[in-house]
Amino acid sequence: MRMDMQKPQISVSITRAAGAPVNPTRGELEKLFARTWALVPKKKRPETQGSTRLLVDVHLQGDEEMARLNWAHMKHRGPTDVLAFNLDEFDPERKGFSLGEIVIGFETAKREATERKLPVTEELSRYCVHGFLHLLGYEDDTAAQQRTMFEVQEKALNVR
């Protein structure tokens, strides 16, 4: 059975490594994830064991930690922009369904934002939405999957 609620309560926890930007804020990400959730077809939404509270943990990390995690989990060398780890389990202590963790490379976001002449906050928000979509089951291994995922991602960001 899939989760049919249109507007769940999404609770975001953020940890920031030294030097990480203070934006986007927890509240901004909660709104952004709620907007993203609304764009995702009901059939793509995960089963949440009846919970109306969804939990997402976001970690902003520097290049060194991102490279370590990228090697440990993906066997890819060097830092990366986003890693997402699904949990898909009820967290009784936090009284909600934990979708998982999103780890964002804030130094990669800064470089990419500079290159693309975008605000760093916009690029970080993009990475967060991208990770959130991965937690909801979206993949980007093929060109078709990328198009589908990026379309939802950019609509959620209201960029297009």
Coordinates of N, CA and C in Angstrom, one line a residue:
M1 N 0.8 -1.2 0.0 CA 0.0 0.0 0.0 C 0.9 1.2 0.0
R2 N 0.5 2.2 -0.8 CA 1.3 3.5 -1.0 C 0.7 4.5 -0.1
M3 N 1.5 5.5 0.2 CA 1.0 6.6 1.0 C 0.3 7.6 0.2
D4 N -1.0 7.9 0.5 CA -1.8 8.8 -0.3 C -1.9 10.2 0.1
M5 N -1.4 10.5 1.3 CA -1.6 11.9 1.8 C -0.9 12.9 0.9
Q6 N -1.6 14.0 0.7 CA -1.1 15.1 -0.2 C 0.0 15.9 0.5
K7 N -0.3 16.2 1.8 CA 0.6 17.1 2.5 C 1.0 16.5 3.9
P8 N 2.0 15.7 3.8 CA 2.5 15.1 5.1 C 3.3 16.2 5.9
Q9 N 3.5 16.0 7.1 CA 4.4 16.9 7.9 C 5.8 16.3 7.7
I10 N 6.6 17.2 7.1 CA 8.0 16.7 6.8 C 8.9 17.5 7.8
S11 N 9.6 16.7 8.6 CA 10.5 17.2 9.6 C 12.0 17.0 9.1
V12 N 12.7 18.1 9.0 CA 14.1 18.0 8.6 C 15.0 18.3 9.7
S13 N 16.1 17.5 9.8 CA 17.2 17.7 10.8 C 18.4 18.0 9.9
I14 N 19.1 19.1 10.3 CA 20.3 19.5 9.5 C 21.5 19.5 10.4
T15 N 22.6 18.9 9.9 CA 23.9 19.0 10.6 C 24.8 19.7 9.5
R16 N 25.7 20.6 10.0 CA 26.6 21.3 9.1 C 28.0 21.2 9.6
A17 N 28.9 20.7 8.7 CA 30.3 20.7 9.0 C 30.8 22.1 9.1
A18 N 32.0 22.3 9.7 CA 32.6 23.6 9.8 C 32.7 24.2 8.4
G19 N 32.3 25.5 8.3 CA 32.4 26.2 7.1 C 31.2 26.1 6.1
A20 N 30.3 25.2 6.5 CA 29.1 25.0 5.7 C 28.2 26.3 5.8
P21 N 27.6 26.6 4.6 CA 26.6 27.8 4.7 C 25.5 27.5 5.6
V22 N 24.9 28.6 6.1 CA 23.7 28.5 7.0 C 22.4 28.4 6.3
N23 N 22.4 28.6 5.0 CA 21.2 28.5 4.2 C 21.4 27.4 3.2
P24 N 20.4 26.6 2.8 CA 19.0 26.8 3.2 C 18.8 26.4 4.6
T25 N 17.8 27.0 5.2 CA 17.5 26.6 6.6 C 16.6 25.4 6.7
R26 N 16.4 24.9 7.9 CA 15.5 23.8 8.1 C 14.1 24.0 7.6
G27 N 13.6 25.2 7.9 CA 12.2 25.6 7.5 C 12.1 25.6 6.0
E28 N 13.2 26.2 5.3 CA 13.2 26.3 3.9 C 13.2 24.9 3.2
L29 N 14.0 24.0 3.8 CA 14.0 22.7 3.3 C 12.7 21.9 3.5
E30 N 12.1 22.1 4.6 CA 10.8 21.5 4.9 C 9.7 21.9 3.9
K31 N 9.7 23.2 3.5 CA 8.8 23.7 2.5 C 9.1 23.1 1.1
L32 N 10.4 23.1 0.8 CA 10.9 22.6 -0.4 C 10.6 21.1 -0.6
F33 N 10.8 20.4 0.4 CA 10.5 18.9 0.4 C 9.0 18.7 0.3
A34 N 8.2 19.5 0.9 CA 6.7 19.4 0.8 C 6.3 19.7 -0.6
R35 N 6.9 20.7 -1.2 CA 6.5 21.1 -2.6 C 7.0 19.9 -3.5
T36 N 8.1 19.3 -3.3 CA 8.6 18.2 -4.1 C 7.6 17.0 -3.9
W37 N 7.3 16.7 -2.7 CA 6.4 15.6 -2.4 C 5.1 15.8 -3.2
A38 N 4.5 17.0 -3.3 CA 3.3 17.2 -4.0 C 3.4 17.0 -5.5
L39 N 4.6 17.1 -6.0 CA 4.9 16.9 -7.5 C 5.1 15.4 -7.8
V40 N 5.3 14.6 -6.8 CA 5.6 13.2 -7.0 C 4.3 12.4 -7.1
P41 N 4.2 11.6 -8.2 CA 2.9 10.8 -8.3 C 2.7 9.9 -7.1
K42 N 1.5 9.7 -6.7 CA 1.2 8.9 -5.6 C 1.8 7.5 -5.6
K43 N 1.8 7.0 -6.8 CA 2.4 5.6 -7.0 C 3.9 5.6 -6.7
K44 N 4.6 6.7 -6.7 CA 6.0 6.8 -6.5 C 6.3 7.0 -5.0
R45 N 5.3 7.4 -4.2 CA 5.5 7.7 -2.8 C 5.7 6.4 -2.0
P46 N 6.6 6.4 -1.1 CA 6.8 5.2 -0.3 C 5.7 4.8 0.7
E47 N 5.6 3.6 1.0 CA 4.7 3.2 2.1 C 5.4 3.6 3.4
T48 N 4.6 4.3 4.3 CA 5.2 4.9 5.5 C 4.5 4.3 6.7
Q49 N 4.0 3.1 6.6 CA 3.4 2.5 7.8 C 2.4 3.3 8.5
G50 N 1.6 4.1 7.8 CA 0.6 4.9 8.3 C 1.0 6.2 9.0
S51 N 2.3 6.5 9.0 CA 2.8 7.7 9.6 C 2.5 8.9 8.8
T52 N 2.1 10.0 9.4 CA 1.8 11.2 8.6 C 3.0 12.2 8.8
R53 N 4.0 11.8 9.6 CA 5.2 12.6 9.8 C 6.4 11.9 9.2
L54 N 7.0 12.6 8.2 CA 8.2 12.1 7.5 C 9.4 12.8 8.0
L55 N 10.5 12.0 8.2 CA 11.7 12.5 8.7 C 12.8 12.4 7.7
V56 N 13.6 13.5 7.5 CA 14.7 13.5 6.6 C 15.9 14.2 7.3
D57 N 17.0 13.5 7.3 CA 18.2 14.1 7.9 C 19.1 14.6 6.8
V58 N 19.5 15.8 6.9 CA 20.4 16.4 5.9 C 21.7 16.8 6.5
H59 N 22.8 16.4 5.9 CA 24.2 16.6 6.4 C 25.0 17.4 5.3
L60 N 25.5 18.5 5.7 CA 26.3 19.3 4.8 C 27.8 19.0 5.1
Q61 N 28.5 18.5 4.2 CA 29.9 18.0 4.5 C 30.8 18.6 3.4
G62 N 32.1 18.7 3.8 CA 33.2 19.2 3.0 C 33.7 18.1 2.0
D63 N 34.6 18.6 1.2 CA 35.1 17.6 0.2 C 35.8 16.4 0.8
E64 N 36.5 16.5 1.8 CA 37.2 15.4 2.4 C 36.3 14.3 2.8
E65 N 35.3 14.7 3.6 CA 34.3 13.7 4.1 C 33.4 13.2 2.9
M66 N 33.1 14.0 1.9 CA 32.3 13.5 0.8 C 33.1 12.5 0.0
A67 N 34.4 12.7 -0.2 CA 35.3 11.8 -0.9 C 35.3 10.4 -0.1
R68 N 35.4 10.5 1.2 CA 35.5 9.3 2.0 C 34.2 8.5 1.9
L69 N 33.1 9.2 2.0 CA 31.7 8.6 1.9 C 31.5 8.0 0.5
N70 N 31.9 8.8 -0.5 CA 31.8 8.4 -1.9 C 32.5 7.1 -2.2
W71 N 33.7 7.0 -1.6 CA 34.5 5.7 -1.8 C 33.9 4.6 -1.0
A72 N 33.5 4.9 0.2 CA 33.0 3.8 1.1 C 31.7 3.2 0.6
H73 N 30.8 4.0 0.0 CA 29.5 3.6 -0.4 C 29.3 3.4 -1.9
M74 N 30.1 4.1 -2.7 CA 29.9 4.0 -4.1 C 31.1 3.5 -4.9
K75 N 32.2 3.4 -4.2 CA 33.5 3.0 -4.8 C 33.9 3.9 -5.9
H76 N 33.6 5.2 -5.7 CA 34.0 6.3 -6.6 C 35.0 7.1 -5.9
R77 N 36.1 7.5 -6.6 CA 37.1 8.4 -6.0 C 36.7 9.8 -6.1
G78 N 37.1 10.6 -5.1 CA 36.9 12.0 -5.1 C 35.5 12.4 -4.4
P79 N 35.4 13.7 -4.2 CA 34.1 14.2 -3.6 C 33.0 14.2 -4.6
T80 N 31.8 14.2 -4.1 CA 30.6 14.2 -5.0 C 29.7 15.2 -4.5
D81 N 28.6 15.5 -5.2 CA 27.6 16.5 -4.8 C 26.6 16.0 -3.8
V82 N 26.0 14.8 -4.1 CA 24.9 14.3 -3.3 C 25.0 12.8 -3.1
L83 N 24.8 12.4 -1.8 CA 24.6 10.9 -1.6 C 23.3 10.8 -0.8
A84 N 22.5 9.8 -1.1 CA 21.3 9.6 -0.4 C 21.2 8.2 0.2
F85 N 20.8 8.0 1.4 CA 20.8 6.7 2.1 C 19.4 6.5 2.6
N86 N 18.7 5.6 2.0 CA 17.3 5.2 2.4 C 17.3 4.5 3.7
L87 N 16.4 4.9 4.6 CA 16.1 4.1 5.8 C 14.8 3.4 5.7
D88 N 13.8 4.2 5.3 CA 12.4 3.6 5.2 C 12.0 2.8 6.4
E89 N 12.0 3.4 7.5 CA 11.6 2.7 8.8 C 11.0 3.7 9.7
F90 N 10.1 3.2 10.6 CA 9.5 4.1 11.6 C 10.5 4.3 12.7
D91 N 10.7 5.6 13.1 CA 11.6 5.9 14.2 C 10.7 6.2 15.4
P92 N 10.6 5.3 16.4 CA 9.8 5.5 17.5 C 10.2 6.6 18.4
E93 N 11.5 6.9 18.5 CA 12.0 8.0 19.4 C 11.5 9.4 18.8
R94 N 11.6 9.5 17.5 CA 11.2 10.8 16.8 C 9.8 10.8 16.4
K95 N 9.1 9.7 16.6 CA 7.7 9.5 16.2 C 7.3 9.9 14.8
G96 N 8.1 9.3 13.9 CA 7.9 9.6 12.5 C 8.5 8.5 11.6
F97 N 8.2 8.5 10.3 CA 8.8 7.6 9.4 C 10.0 8.2 8.8
S98 N 11.1 7.6 9.0 CA 12.4 8.1 8.5 C 12.6 7.7 7.0
L99 N 12.6 8.6 6.1 CA 12.9 8.3 4.7 C 14.3 8.1 4.5
G100 N 15.2 8.8 5.3 CA 16.6 8.5 5.2 C 17.5 9.8 5.4
E101 N 18.7 9.6 4.9 CA 19.7 10.7 5.1 C 20.2 11.2 3.7
I102 N 20.4 12.5 3.6 CA 20.9 13.1 2.4 C 22.2 13.8 2.8
V103 N 23.3 13.4 2.2 CA 24.6 14.1 2.5 C 25.0 14.9 1.3
I104 N 25.2 16.2 1.6 CA 25.4 17.2 0.5 C 26.9 17.7 0.6
G105 N 27.5 17.8 -0.5 CA 28.9 18.3 -0.6 C 28.8 19.8 -0.8
F106 N 28.9 20.6 0.3 CA 28.8 22.0 0.2 C 29.9 22.7 -0.6
E107 N 31.1 22.1 -0.5 CA 32.2 22.7 -1.3 C 32.0 22.5 -2.8
T108 N 31.5 21.3 -3.2 CA 31.1 21.1 -4.6 C 30.0 22.0 -5.0
A109 N 29.0 22.3 -4.1 CA 28.0 23.2 -4.5 C 28.5 24.6 -4.7
K110 N 29.4 25.0 -3.9 CA 30.0 26.4 -4.0 C 30.7 26.5 -5.4
R111 N 31.5 25.5 -5.7 CA 32.2 25.5 -7.0 C 31.3 25.5 -8.2
E112 N 30.3 24.7 -8.1 CA 29.3 24.6 -9.2 C 28.5 25.9 -9.3
A113 N 28.1 26.4 -8.2 CA 27.3 27.7 -8.2 C 28.2 28.8 -8.8
T114 N 29.4 28.9 -8.5 CA 30.3 29.9 -9.1 C 30.4 29.7 -10.6
E115 N 30.6 28.5 -11.0 CA 30.8 28.2 -12.4 C 29.5 28.5 -13.2
R116 N 28.4 28.2 -12.6 CA 27.1 28.4 -13.3 C 26.5 29.8 -13.0
K117 N 27.2 30.6 -12.2 CA 26.8 32.0 -11.8 C 25.4 32.0 -11.1
L118 N 25.3 31.1 -10.2 CA 24.0 30.9 -9.4 C 24.4 31.2 -7.9
P119 N 23.3 31.6 -7.1 CA 23.6 31.7 -5.7 C 23.8 30.3 -5.1
V120 N 24.8 30.2 -4.2 CA 25.1 28.9 -3.5 C 23.9 28.3 -2.9
T121 N 23.0 29.1 -2.3 CA 21.8 28.6 -1.6 C 20.9 27.8 -2.7
E122 N 20.8 28.4 -3.9 CA 20.0 27.7 -4.9 C 20.6 26.3 -5.3
E123 N 22.0 26.3 -5.4 CA 22.6 25.0 -5.8 C 22.5 24.0 -4.6
L124 N 22.7 24.5 -3.4 CA 22.5 23.6 -2.3 C 21.0 23.0 -2.2
S125 N 20.1 23.9 -2.5 CA 18.7 23.5 -2.5 C 18.4 22.5 -3.6
R126 N 19.1 22.7 -4.7 CA 18.9 21.7 -5.8 C 19.5 20.3 -5.4
Y127 N 20.6 20.3 -4.8 CA 21.2 19.1 -4.3 C 20.3 18.4 -3.3
C128 N 19.7 19.2 -2.4 CA 18.8 18.6 -1.4 C 17.6 18.0 -2.0
V129 N 17.0 18.7 -3.0 CA 15.8 18.1 -3.7 C 16.2 16.8 -4.4
H130 N 17.4 16.9 -5.1 CA 17.9 15.7 -5.8 C 18.0 14.5 -4.8
G131 N 18.6 14.7 -3.7 CA 18.7 13.7 -2.7 C 17.3 13.2 -2.2
F132 N 16.4 14.1 -2.0 CA 15.1 13.8 -1.5 C 14.4 12.9 -2.5
L133 N 14.5 13.2 -3.8 CA 13.9 12.4 -4.9 C 14.6 11.0 -4.9
H134 N 15.8 10.9 -4.6 CA 16.5 9.6 -4.5 C 15.8 8.8 -3.3
L135 N 15.5 9.5 -2.2 CA 14.9 8.8 -1.1 C 13.5 8.3 -1.5
L136 N 12.9 9.0 -2.4 CA 11.5 8.6 -2.9 C 11.6 7.5 -4.0
G137 N 12.8 7.1 -4.4 CA 12.9 6.0 -5.3 C 13.3 6.5 -6.7
Y138 N 13.5 7.7 -7.0 CA 14.0 8.2 -8.3 C 15.4 7.8 -8.5
E139 N 15.7 7.4 -9.7 CA 17.1 7.1 -10.1 C 17.5 8.0 -11.3
D140 N 18.8 8.1 -11.5 CA 19.3 8.9 -12.6 C 20.4 8.2 -13.4
D141 N 20.3 6.9 -13.5 CA 21.3 6.1 -14.1 C 21.3 6.2 -15.7
T142 N 20.1 6.4 -16.2 CA 19.9 6.5 -17.7 C 19.5 7.9 -18.0
A143 N 19.6 8.3 -19.3 CA 19.2 9.6 -19.8 C 17.7 9.8 -19.5
A144 N 16.9 8.8 -19.7 CA 15.4 8.9 -19.5 C 15.1 9.1 -18.0
Q145 N 15.8 8.4 -17.2 CA 15.6 8.6 -15.7 C 16.0 10.0 -15.3
Q146 N 17.1 10.5 -15.9 CA 17.6 11.8 -15.5 C 16.6 12.9 -15.9
R147 N 16.0 12.7 -17.1 CA 15.1 13.7 -17.6 C 13.9 13.8 -16.7
T148 N 13.4 12.6 -16.3 CA 12.2 12.5 -15.4 C 12.5 13.1 -14.0
M149 N 13.7 12.8 -13.5 CA 14.1 13.2 -12.2 C 14.3 14.7 -12.2
F150 N 15.1 15.2 -13.2 CA 15.4 16.6 -13.3 C 14.2 17.5 -13.5
E151 N 13.2 17.0 -14.2 CA 11.9 17.7 -14.5 C 11.2 18.0 -13.1
V152 N 11.1 17.0 -12.3 CA 10.5 17.2 -11.0 C 11.3 18.1 -10.1
Q153 N 12.6 17.9 -10.2 CA 13.5 18.6 -9.3 C 13.4 20.1 -9.7
E154 N 13.5 20.5 -10.9 CA 13.4 21.9 -11.3 C 12.0 22.5 -11.1
K155 N 11.0 21.7 -11.2 CA 9.6 22.3 -10.9 C 9.6 22.6 -9.4
A156 N 10.1 21.7 -8.6 CA 10.1 21.9 -7.1 C 10.9 23.2 -6.8
L157 N 11.9 23.4 -7.5 CA 12.7 24.6 -7.2 C 12.1 25.9 -7.8
N158 N 11.1 25.7 -8.6 CA 10.5 26.9 -9.3 C 11.4 27.6 -10.2
V159 N 12.4 26.9 -10.7 CA 13.4 27.6 -11.5 C 13.0 27.7 -12.9
R160 N 12.2 26.7 -13.4 CA 11.7 26.7 -14.8 C 10.3 27.2 -14.8

